[in-house]
Coordinates of C-alpha atoms in Angstrom, one line a residue:
Chain G
M1 CA 175.9 30.4 -252.7
S2 CA 174.1 31.5 -249.4
S3 CA 172.9 34.8 -250.9
Q4 CA 171.0 33.0 -253.6
R5 CA 168.4 31.4 -250.8
P6 CA 165.4 32.9 -250.5
S7 CA 164.6 35.2 -247.7
G8 CA 162.4 34.2 -244.6
W9 CA 159.5 37.1 -246.5
Y10 CA 158.3 34.7 -248.9
A11 CA 157.1 32.5 -245.9
V12 CA 155.6 35.5 -244.6
P13 CA 152.2 36.2 -246.0
A14 CA 151.4 32.7 -245.6
F15 CA 152.2 32.5 -242.2
A16 CA 150.6 36.0 -241.2
F17 CA 147.2 34.7 -242.9
F18 CA 147.4 31.4 -240.9
G19 CA 148.7 32.9 -237.6
V20 CA 145.5 35.7 -238.2
F21 CA 142.6 33.4 -239.5
A22 CA 143.6 29.8 -238.5
A23 CA 146.1 30.0 -235.0
L24 CA 144.7 32.8 -233.3
P25 CA 141.2 31.7 -233.4
M26 CA 142.2 28.6 -231.6
V27 CA 144.3 30.6 -228.9
L28 CA 141.0 32.7 -228.4
V29 CA 138.9 30.0 -228.4
V30 CA 140.7 29.0 -224.8
Y31 CA 140.1 32.4 -223.5
L32 CA 136.3 32.4 -224.3
S33 CA 135.8 29.4 -222.6
F34 CA 136.4 31.5 -219.3
T35 CA 134.1 34.0 -220.4
T36 CA 130.2 34.8 -220.9
W37 CA 129.4 36.3 -224.3
D38 CA 126.5 36.8 -226.1
G39 CA 128.3 37.0 -229.4
L40 CA 127.2 41.0 -229.5
S41 CA 128.9 42.3 -226.3
T42 CA 132.0 42.6 -224.8
P43 CA 132.9 39.0 -223.7
A44 CA 133.3 39.1 -219.8
F45 CA 135.9 37.3 -218.3
N46 CA 133.8 34.5 -215.3
G47 CA 136.5 32.3 -214.4
V48 CA 136.0 28.2 -214.3
D49 CA 131.9 29.0 -214.7
N50 CA 132.0 27.5 -217.9
W51 CA 134.1 24.3 -216.9
T52 CA 132.2 23.8 -213.6
R53 CA 129.0 23.9 -215.9
L54 CA 130.3 21.2 -218.6
I55 CA 131.0 18.8 -215.5
Q56 CA 127.6 18.8 -214.6
D57 CA 125.9 19.4 -218.5
G58 CA 124.3 16.1 -218.7
E59 CA 123.4 16.8 -222.1
A60 CA 126.9 17.8 -223.3
H61 CA 127.6 14.5 -221.9
A62 CA 125.0 12.5 -223.6
S63 CA 126.8 14.4 -227.0
V64 CA 130.2 13.3 -226.5
G65 CA 128.6 9.7 -226.1
R66 CA 126.7 9.9 -229.5
T67 CA 129.5 11.6 -231.2
L68 CA 131.6 8.4 -229.9
L69 CA 129.3 6.2 -231.3
L70 CA 128.9 7.8 -234.5
M71 CA 132.7 7.5 -234.8
V72 CA 132.8 4.0 -233.8
V73 CA 130.0 2.8 -236.2
S74 CA 131.0 5.1 -239.1
W75 CA 134.2 3.8 -239.0
L76 CA 133.1 -0.2 -238.7
V77 CA 131.0 0.6 -241.6
Q78 CA 133.4 2.5 -243.8
T79 CA 136.6 0.7 -243.3
P80 CA 136.2 -3.0 -244.5
I81 CA 133.6 -1.9 -247.7
A82 CA 136.3 1.4 -248.7
L83 CA 139.0 -1.7 -248.2
L84 CA 137.5 -4.2 -250.7
I85 CA 136.1 -1.9 -253.2
G86 CA 139.3 0.1 -253.3
V87 CA 141.1 -3.4 -254.1
W88 CA 138.8 -4.6 -255.9
A89 CA 139.0 -1.3 -258.5
A90 CA 142.9 -1.5 -258.5
G91 CA 142.2 -4.3 -261.2
K92 CA 143.4 -3.4 -264.6
Q93 CA 140.1 -4.9 -266.3
W94 CA 138.2 -2.0 -268.2
S95 CA 134.8 -2.9 -266.3
R96 CA 136.4 -1.9 -262.9
A97 CA 137.4 1.0 -264.1
V98 CA 133.8 2.3 -265.5
L99 CA 132.7 1.1 -262.6
S100 CA 134.8 2.6 -260.3
S101 CA 134.3 6.1 -262.1
I102 CA 130.5 5.5 -261.4
F103 CA 131.4 4.9 -257.6
F104 CA 133.5 8.3 -257.3
L105 CA 130.7 10.3 -258.1
P106 CA 128.9 10.8 -254.5
L107 CA 132.2 12.9 -254.0
L108 CA 130.8 15.7 -256.5
L109 CA 128.3 16.7 -254.1
S110 CA 128.2 18.9 -251.7
T111 CA 127.2 17.8 -248.0
A112 CA 124.5 19.9 -248.0
A113 CA 123.0 18.3 -251.2
I114 CA 123.7 15.3 -250.2
A115 CA 121.8 15.8 -246.9
L116 CA 119.2 17.2 -248.4
L117 CA 118.7 14.1 -251.1
W118 CA 118.5 11.6 -248.5
Q119 CA 116.1 13.4 -246.1
V120 CA 113.6 13.6 -249.5
L121 CA 114.2 10.0 -250.1
L122 CA 114.1 8.9 -246.6
D123 CA 110.8 10.9 -246.0
P124 CA 107.9 8.6 -244.6
N125 CA 104.7 10.0 -246.8
F126 CA 106.6 10.5 -250.2
G127 CA 109.9 9.1 -250.3
A128 CA 111.3 6.0 -251.9
F129 CA 110.4 3.8 -248.7
I130 CA 106.9 4.5 -247.8
G131 CA 105.7 2.3 -244.9
G132 CA 109.2 1.5 -243.7
P133 CA 111.1 2.2 -240.8
L134 CA 110.9 5.7 -240.1
F135 CA 114.7 6.3 -240.5
L136 CA 115.0 9.9 -239.3
G137 CA 111.9 10.1 -237.0
D138 CA 113.0 6.9 -235.0
T139 CA 114.8 7.9 -232.0
D140 CA 117.0 4.3 -232.1
I141 CA 117.2 4.2 -235.2
A142 CA 117.8 8.1 -236.6
I143 CA 122.0 8.1 -235.4
Y144 CA 122.3 4.7 -237.5
T145 CA 120.5 6.6 -240.7
V146 CA 123.3 9.4 -239.9
V147 CA 126.0 6.6 -239.6
F148 CA 124.7 5.7 -243.7
V149 CA 124.7 8.8 -245.1
I150 CA 127.9 9.8 -243.9
S151 CA 129.4 6.7 -245.4
W152 CA 127.4 6.9 -248.7
Q153 CA 129.4 10.3 -249.0
Y154 CA 132.9 9.6 -247.5
I155 CA 133.0 5.6 -248.6
P156 CA 134.1 7.0 -252.2
F157 CA 137.1 9.0 -251.2
H158 CA 138.4 6.3 -248.7
T159 CA 137.8 4.1 -252.0
L160 CA 140.2 6.6 -253.7
L161 CA 142.5 5.9 -251.1
Y162 CA 143.1 2.2 -251.3
Q163 CA 142.6 1.9 -255.0
G164 CA 145.5 3.9 -255.1
A165 CA 147.5 2.5 -252.6
A166 CA 146.6 -1.3 -253.8
R167 CA 148.1 0.1 -257.5
A168 CA 151.4 0.8 -256.0
I169 CA 151.6 -2.9 -254.2
P170 CA 154.8 -4.6 -256.5
A171 CA 153.3 -7.4 -258.5
S172 CA 156.2 -9.7 -257.9
L173 CA 155.1 -9.9 -254.8
Y174 CA 151.9 -11.6 -255.5
E175 CA 153.6 -13.6 -258.7
A176 CA 155.8 -15.4 -255.9
S177 CA 152.9 -16.0 -253.3
I178 CA 151.2 -17.9 -256.6
I179 CA 154.2 -19.6 -257.3
D180 CA 154.1 -20.7 -253.7
G181 CA 150.8 -21.9 -254.3
A182 CA 148.6 -19.2 -252.3
G183 CA 145.2 -18.8 -253.2
R184 CA 143.4 -15.8 -253.3
L185 CA 142.6 -15.2 -249.6
G186 CA 146.0 -16.1 -248.9
R187 CA 147.3 -13.0 -251.0
F188 CA 144.4 -10.6 -250.0
W189 CA 145.8 -11.6 -246.3
N190 CA 149.3 -12.1 -246.4
I191 CA 150.3 -9.6 -249.2
T192 CA 147.7 -7.1 -249.5
L193 CA 146.4 -6.3 -246.0
P194 CA 150.4 -6.1 -244.7
Q195 CA 151.3 -3.8 -248.0
L196 CA 148.2 -1.2 -247.2
R197 CA 148.6 -1.0 -243.9
Y198 CA 150.0 2.6 -243.6
T199 CA 146.8 3.8 -245.5
I200 CA 144.7 2.3 -243.4
V201 CA 146.1 4.4 -240.5
T202 CA 145.9 7.6 -243.2
S203 CA 142.3 7.0 -244.1
S204 CA 141.4 5.7 -240.1
V205 CA 142.6 9.4 -239.1
L206 CA 141.0 11.0 -241.6
M207 CA 137.6 8.8 -241.1
L208 CA 137.6 9.3 -237.1
V209 CA 138.5 12.9 -237.5
G210 CA 136.0 13.6 -240.0
S211 CA 133.3 11.9 -237.9
L212 CA 134.2 13.9 -234.6
T213 CA 133.8 16.9 -236.5
T214 CA 130.5 16.1 -238.5
F215 CA 127.9 18.9 -238.5
D216 CA 126.8 19.8 -241.7
T217 CA 124.9 16.5 -242.0
V218 CA 123.3 16.8 -239.2
L219 CA 122.1 19.9 -239.3
I220 CA 120.3 19.7 -242.2
L221 CA 119.2 15.6 -242.3
T222 CA 117.7 16.0 -238.7
G223 CA 118.7 19.1 -236.8
G224 CA 119.9 16.7 -234.0
G225 CA 116.6 15.3 -233.5
P226 CA 114.5 13.7 -233.3
G227 CA 114.7 14.8 -229.5
T228 CA 118.1 15.3 -229.3
A229 CA 118.6 11.6 -230.3
T230 CA 121.3 12.7 -233.2
R231 CA 122.6 16.0 -231.3
I232 CA 126.6 15.3 -231.6
L233 CA 129.1 17.2 -229.8
P234 CA 129.7 19.9 -232.7
L235 CA 125.9 20.3 -233.4
H236 CA 125.6 21.0 -229.4
M237 CA 128.3 23.7 -229.8
Y238 CA 126.6 25.5 -232.4
I239 CA 123.0 25.5 -230.9
T240 CA 124.4 26.4 -228.0
G241 CA 126.1 29.1 -229.4
F242 CA 124.6 30.4 -232.2
S243 CA 120.8 29.7 -231.3
G244 CA 121.0 29.8 -227.6
F245 CA 123.5 32.9 -228.0
E246 CA 125.7 31.4 -225.4
M247 CA 129.2 31.5 -227.1
G248 CA 131.2 31.7 -223.9
Y249 CA 129.7 28.0 -222.8
A250 CA 130.2 27.3 -226.9
S251 CA 133.3 27.7 -226.8
T252 CA 134.1 25.5 -224.0
I253 CA 132.4 22.5 -225.6
A254 CA 135.2 23.8 -228.6
V255 CA 137.9 22.8 -226.9
V256 CA 136.5 19.6 -225.7
L257 CA 136.4 19.2 -229.8
V258 CA 139.9 20.0 -229.8
V259 CA 141.3 17.5 -227.4
L260 CA 139.1 15.0 -228.3
G261 CA 140.6 15.4 -232.0
T262 CA 144.1 16.1 -230.6
A263 CA 144.3 12.8 -228.6
L264 CA 142.4 11.0 -231.1
S265 CA 144.9 11.7 -233.9
V266 CA 147.6 10.9 -231.5
A267 CA 146.2 7.8 -230.4
V268 CA 145.7 6.1 -233.6
M269 CA 149.4 7.1 -234.3
R270 CA 150.5 5.2 -231.4
W271 CA 148.6 2.4 -231.6
S272 CA 149.3 2.0 -235.4
G273 CA 153.4 2.1 -234.4
F274 CA 153.6 5.0 -236.5
R275 CA 155.9 8.4 -235.6
S276 CA 154.1 11.1 -237.9
M277 CA 151.6 11.6 -239.9
S278 CA 154.4 13.8 -241.5
S279 CA 157.2 11.7 -242.1
Q280 CA 154.8 9.3 -244.2
Q281 CA 153.5 12.1 -246.3
E282 CA 156.9 13.3 -246.9
G283 CA 158.0 9.9 -248.1
S284 CA 155.3 10.1 -250.8
Chain V
M1 CA 149.6 -12.9 -264.3
K2 CA 146.4 -14.4 -265.1
T3 CA 143.2 -13.8 -263.5
R4 CA 140.2 -16.0 -263.0
P5 CA 136.8 -14.0 -262.7
N6 CA 136.1 -13.1 -259.1
W7 CA 132.6 -13.5 -258.4
P8 CA 131.5 -12.7 -255.2
A9 CA 133.6 -9.5 -255.5
G10 CA 131.5 -8.8 -258.9
L11 CA 128.3 -9.1 -257.1
F12 CA 129.8 -7.3 -254.1
A13 CA 131.0 -4.3 -256.9
V14 CA 127.4 -4.5 -258.6
A15 CA 125.2 -4.2 -254.9
W16 CA 127.2 -1.0 -254.1
L17 CA 126.8 0.4 -258.0
V18 CA 123.1 0.3 -256.8
I19 CA 123.6 1.6 -253.5
V20 CA 125.6 4.4 -255.3
L21 CA 123.5 5.2 -258.1
G22 CA 119.6 4.4 -257.0
P23 CA 120.1 7.9 -255.5
L24 CA 121.0 9.7 -258.2
V25 CA 118.4 8.8 -260.3
Y26 CA 116.0 9.4 -258.0
L27 CA 117.6 13.2 -257.7
V28 CA 117.3 13.5 -261.3
T29 CA 113.8 11.5 -262.2
V30 CA 111.7 13.8 -259.2
S31 CA 113.5 17.2 -260.9
L32 CA 111.5 16.2 -263.8
R33 CA 108.7 15.1 -262.2
T34 CA 105.4 17.5 -261.8
R35 CA 104.4 18.2 -258.3
S36 CA 101.2 16.3 -258.9
E37 CA 102.4 12.9 -259.8
Y38 CA 105.3 13.5 -256.9
L39 CA 102.7 13.6 -254.4
G40 CA 100.1 11.2 -255.6
K41 CA 102.6 8.3 -257.1
S42 CA 105.0 6.0 -255.7
A43 CA 108.6 7.1 -256.3
W44 CA 110.0 4.3 -258.3
S45 CA 106.6 4.0 -261.0
I46 CA 107.4 5.1 -264.6
P47 CA 106.4 9.3 -264.6
E48 CA 103.8 9.9 -267.5
K49 CA 105.7 12.9 -268.8
L50 CA 108.5 14.8 -267.6
T51 CA 108.5 18.5 -267.1
L52 CA 111.5 21.1 -267.0
E53 CA 109.3 23.5 -265.1
N54 CA 110.9 22.9 -262.0
Y55 CA 114.6 23.9 -263.4
G56 CA 112.5 27.2 -264.4
T57 CA 111.3 27.9 -260.9
V58 CA 114.3 27.3 -259.3
L59 CA 116.6 29.8 -262.1
T60 CA 114.2 32.5 -261.3
G61 CA 114.5 32.2 -257.5
G62 CA 118.2 33.8 -256.9
F63 CA 119.9 30.7 -258.1
G64 CA 122.1 33.1 -260.3
Q65 CA 123.3 34.8 -257.8
Y66 CA 123.8 32.0 -255.6
L67 CA 126.3 30.8 -258.3
L68 CA 127.9 33.9 -259.1
N69 CA 128.9 34.1 -255.4
N70 CA 129.9 30.8 -255.3
V71 CA 132.5 31.1 -258.5
I72 CA 133.6 34.6 -256.8
V73 CA 134.4 32.4 -252.9
T74 CA 136.1 29.5 -255.1
V75 CA 138.2 31.8 -257.2
A76 CA 139.3 34.2 -254.9
T77 CA 140.0 31.3 -252.1
V78 CA 142.4 29.6 -254.6
A79 CA 143.7 32.8 -255.9
I80 CA 145.0 34.0 -252.4
V81 CA 146.2 30.2 -251.5
V82 CA 148.7 29.6 -254.5
V83 CA 149.9 33.2 -254.1
V84 CA 150.7 32.7 -250.6
A85 CA 151.7 29.2 -250.7
V86 CA 153.8 28.5 -253.4
P87 CA 156.4 31.8 -252.5
C88 CA 156.1 30.1 -248.8
A89 CA 156.5 26.8 -250.1
Y90 CA 159.9 27.8 -252.1
A91 CA 161.4 29.3 -249.1
V92 CA 160.5 26.0 -246.9
V93 CA 162.1 24.2 -249.0
R94 CA 165.3 26.6 -249.8
S95 CA 165.7 28.4 -247.1
T96 CA 167.9 27.1 -244.0
G97 CA 166.7 29.8 -241.6
K98 CA 164.9 28.7 -237.7
F99 CA 161.9 31.3 -238.6
V100 CA 160.6 29.6 -241.7
Q101 CA 161.2 26.0 -240.5
R102 CA 159.3 26.4 -237.4
G103 CA 156.3 28.6 -238.9
F104 CA 156.3 25.4 -241.3
T105 CA 156.4 23.0 -238.2
L106 CA 153.5 25.2 -236.9
L107 CA 151.5 25.1 -240.4
L108 CA 151.1 21.8 -240.1
I109 CA 150.0 21.2 -237.0
G110 CA 147.2 23.0 -238.1
L111 CA 146.1 19.9 -240.3
A112 CA 144.8 18.9 -237.3
I113 CA 142.6 21.7 -236.0
P114 CA 138.7 21.4 -236.7
A115 CA 137.5 24.7 -238.3
Q116 CA 134.7 23.9 -236.2
A117 CA 136.4 24.1 -232.9
T118 CA 137.3 27.8 -234.2
I119 CA 134.1 29.3 -235.7
I120 CA 133.9 31.1 -232.8
P121 CA 136.6 33.2 -232.2
I122 CA 136.6 33.3 -236.0
Y123 CA 133.0 35.0 -235.9
L124 CA 134.5 37.5 -233.5
L125 CA 137.5 38.6 -235.5
I126 CA 135.2 38.8 -238.4
T127 CA 132.6 41.3 -236.5
R128 CA 135.5 42.9 -235.0
M129 CA 136.8 43.5 -238.2
R130 CA 133.8 44.8 -239.9
L131 CA 133.7 42.0 -242.7
Y132 CA 130.5 39.9 -241.0
D133 CA 128.0 39.8 -244.3
T134 CA 130.2 39.9 -246.9
L135 CA 131.8 37.5 -249.5
T136 CA 135.3 38.0 -247.8
A137 CA 134.2 36.7 -244.6
I138 CA 133.9 33.8 -246.5
I139 CA 136.8 33.9 -248.2
L140 CA 139.6 34.6 -245.6
P141 CA 139.0 31.6 -243.1
T142 CA 138.0 29.5 -246.0
A143 CA 141.6 30.4 -247.7
A144 CA 143.8 30.3 -244.2
F145 CA 142.4 26.7 -243.8
A146 CA 143.2 25.3 -247.1
L147 CA 146.8 26.3 -246.4
P148 CA 148.4 23.7 -244.4
V149 CA 147.5 21.2 -247.1
A150 CA 148.8 23.4 -249.8
M151 CA 152.3 23.7 -248.4
L152 CA 152.1 19.9 -247.7
V153 CA 151.7 19.0 -251.2
L154 CA 153.8 21.9 -252.6
T155 CA 156.9 21.5 -250.2
N156 CA 156.6 17.7 -250.8
S157 CA 156.5 18.7 -254.9
L158 CA 159.2 21.2 -254.8
R159 CA 161.7 18.5 -252.7
D160 CA 161.8 16.2 -255.4
V161 CA 163.8 19.4 -257.7
P162 CA 167.0 18.2 -258.0
R163 CA 169.9 20.5 -256.3
E164 CA 171.6 21.0 -259.5
L165 CA 169.0 22.7 -260.9
Y166 CA 168.8 25.9 -258.4
E167 CA 172.6 25.7 -258.2
A168 CA 172.9 26.3 -262.4
Q169 CA 170.1 28.6 -261.9
A170 CA 172.4 30.5 -259.2
I171 CA 175.7 30.9 -261.6
D172 CA 173.6 32.3 -264.1
G173 CA 173.5 35.2 -261.8
A174 CA 169.5 34.6 -261.0
G175 CA 168.3 36.0 -257.7
P176 CA 165.5 34.1 -255.7
L177 CA 162.4 36.3 -257.4
R178 CA 164.1 34.8 -261.1
V179 CA 164.5 31.2 -259.4
L180 CA 160.8 31.5 -258.5
V181 CA 159.2 32.8 -261.9
S182 CA 161.4 30.8 -264.0
L183 CA 162.1 27.7 -262.0
V184 CA 160.0 26.9 -259.6
L185 CA 156.7 27.8 -261.0
P186 CA 157.1 25.7 -263.9
L187 CA 158.2 23.0 -261.8
A188 CA 155.5 23.0 -259.3
R189 CA 152.5 23.3 -261.9
P190 CA 151.1 19.7 -261.5
A191 CA 151.6 20.0 -257.9
I192 CA 149.8 23.7 -257.7
T193 CA 147.0 22.1 -260.0
T194 CA 146.2 19.4 -257.2
V195 CA 146.5 22.5 -254.5
G196 CA 143.7 24.5 -256.6
V197 CA 141.6 21.4 -257.1
Y198 CA 141.6 20.3 -253.5
T199 CA 140.7 24.2 -252.4
A200 CA 138.4 24.7 -255.1
L201 CA 136.4 22.0 -253.7
N202 CA 136.5 23.2 -250.4
A203 CA 135.5 26.3 -251.0
W204 CA 132.8 25.2 -253.3
N205 CA 131.4 23.1 -251.0
G206 CA 132.1 25.4 -247.7
F207 CA 128.9 25.6 -245.8
L208 CA 129.9 26.2 -241.9
F209 CA 131.7 29.6 -242.6
P210 CA 128.9 30.4 -244.8
L211 CA 126.2 29.8 -242.6
V212 CA 128.0 31.3 -239.5
L213 CA 129.4 34.2 -241.2
T214 CA 126.8 35.7 -243.7
Q215 CA 123.2 36.6 -243.7
S216 CA 121.8 38.2 -246.2
E217 CA 120.8 37.2 -249.9
S218 CA 123.1 38.9 -251.5
S219 CA 126.1 37.2 -249.9
R220 CA 124.5 33.7 -250.2
V221 CA 126.3 30.6 -251.4
L222 CA 125.1 27.6 -253.4
T223 CA 125.2 25.0 -250.2
L224 CA 123.6 27.9 -248.2
G225 CA 121.0 28.6 -251.0
L226 CA 119.8 25.0 -250.9
Y227 CA 119.7 24.7 -247.1
D228 CA 117.4 27.9 -247.5
F229 CA 115.2 26.2 -250.4
R230 CA 114.6 23.8 -248.2
G231 CA 112.9 25.8 -246.3
Q232 CA 110.6 27.9 -249.3
F233 CA 110.1 24.3 -251.0
T234 CA 108.4 22.2 -248.2
T235 CA 105.8 21.8 -250.5
N236 CA 107.4 21.4 -253.9
V237 CA 110.0 18.7 -253.1
P238 CA 110.8 18.4 -257.2
A239 CA 111.5 22.3 -257.2
L240 CA 114.0 21.4 -254.3
L241 CA 115.6 18.3 -255.9
A242 CA 115.8 20.5 -259.4
A243 CA 117.7 23.0 -257.3
V244 CA 120.1 20.3 -255.7
T245 CA 120.9 19.0 -259.1
L246 CA 121.7 22.1 -260.9
S247 CA 124.4 22.9 -257.6
V248 CA 125.7 19.4 -259.0
L249 CA 126.0 20.4 -262.6
P250 CA 129.2 22.7 -262.5
I251 CA 131.3 20.1 -261.0
F252 CA 129.7 17.3 -262.7
V253 CA 131.0 19.2 -266.1
V254 CA 134.5 20.2 -264.8
Y255 CA 134.7 16.2 -263.4
L256 CA 134.0 15.4 -267.0
I257 CA 136.4 17.5 -268.8
G258 CA 139.5 16.8 -265.9
R259 CA 138.4 13.9 -264.3
R260 CA 142.2 12.8 -263.6
F261 CA 143.2 15.8 -261.7
L262 CA 139.8 16.0 -259.7
L263 CA 140.8 12.6 -258.5
S264 CA 144.3 13.6 -257.9
G265 CA 143.6 16.9 -256.2
L266 CA 140.8 14.9 -254.4
T267 CA 143.6 12.8 -252.5
A268 CA 146.1 14.6 -252.3
G269 CA 148.7 15.2 -249.8
F270 CA 147.4 12.0 -248.2
G271 CA 150.4 9.4 -248.8
K272 CA 150.5 5.9 -250.3

């Protein structure tokens, strides 16, 4: 029987491909973080220079702070809205089905399209809110405007996750609680929320990692401005590397991004008492 | 189970409808306005006359080339992912070899790698491979970063195939290749569809790889084309929004035809 099993060769193309274009770059980025490189010549080893520079780089620290702010506020805005709409849309009424198919429309637009649309909409001279606040031009408001646009784009996706999960909750649980005299709020609190806890974790991880690596929205919408008010970490890396031609130092910033992302995923899993992402996914 | 109407939730849903639909209505109506009317009138006033002129401006401005490039990138990426991931998933599910299982674990760790963090070494690799400014430069890394999710979805689906089916094939004298073609491929079809949709959407909407790995007009894709249109049309916003609308149109048509596949593809592999 064992001769009928596929040989390891069946797996080689995929592994090789992933190895060259995803795993190898991960190793290379660590190496490059110890070099000076302008993007054209050969990278030259310079020890821990980039790392000592990073420790003193106030702009890099500020961009980490902005990234964390963006992550926290995005999560606080997106989670409750996506959860409520998802649970609502899981109902069987035709009106909910029609409305929820409209709710998913932003999923069809690319990030570039969404960022351009909102930039035009929020234009202070010709946009839809003339005379309103300078949504993209005010250093205090711009980052919240970014959060709003990101939420507009991604809430539909998370709604979809919650809708699917809410539909999978056994109806018998609700029937039993109605017999016990539970009200609508009681049912939501005692049945729906606990049943959705794994979905909340999955959605939160995706949301937080997503906000950590937000790039195209901010590049197009504000370019990091006004001033440096929306220059978050990935954008700081991009500008340092591809506009400032300091690829070595930009790699150092990229390593910070990887560390933050990994720490974040691990922390969310631990905090939620959830062993591994893959084990839940295998159960689906 | 009887349900009373849930008024607060309904109101909330309608409010959300306005937030979602408002900008989209704005997008389409402004793209149909004349330039002078856009500059001279409030955004929410009823347009006096509608024009398709903006769409003409966009279509004569290289849009066809960008669209073609996008189609090439998307089709090639999906083809690579399906061709390498399906045999690999078959091996992961059926093989007991350590090499295969360890490789699979490594690949799943890749789920957590943010593509941004690797963009500089990928730029290094692509320039050293002399692929810079080609469509291949976009296709290869896009496909590589689609592999972890693809493998997750495919292995989940193949694990549900009863062992007896494989054994029956073996008794019939079928080798691994025949099992792959006559058993795995048909059974994995829904999963392959999901992987295809997910990969296609990512490739279609990709921005960072094209931004960093291509340069010239001839290798420009749609998302980047939009970004450039902004520079060209700073004074012609209706034309810019016509370009945005045109970029959404192909996906919208696909959505109307295959709504079910698209939605299941979007949430692929993210559990219950």
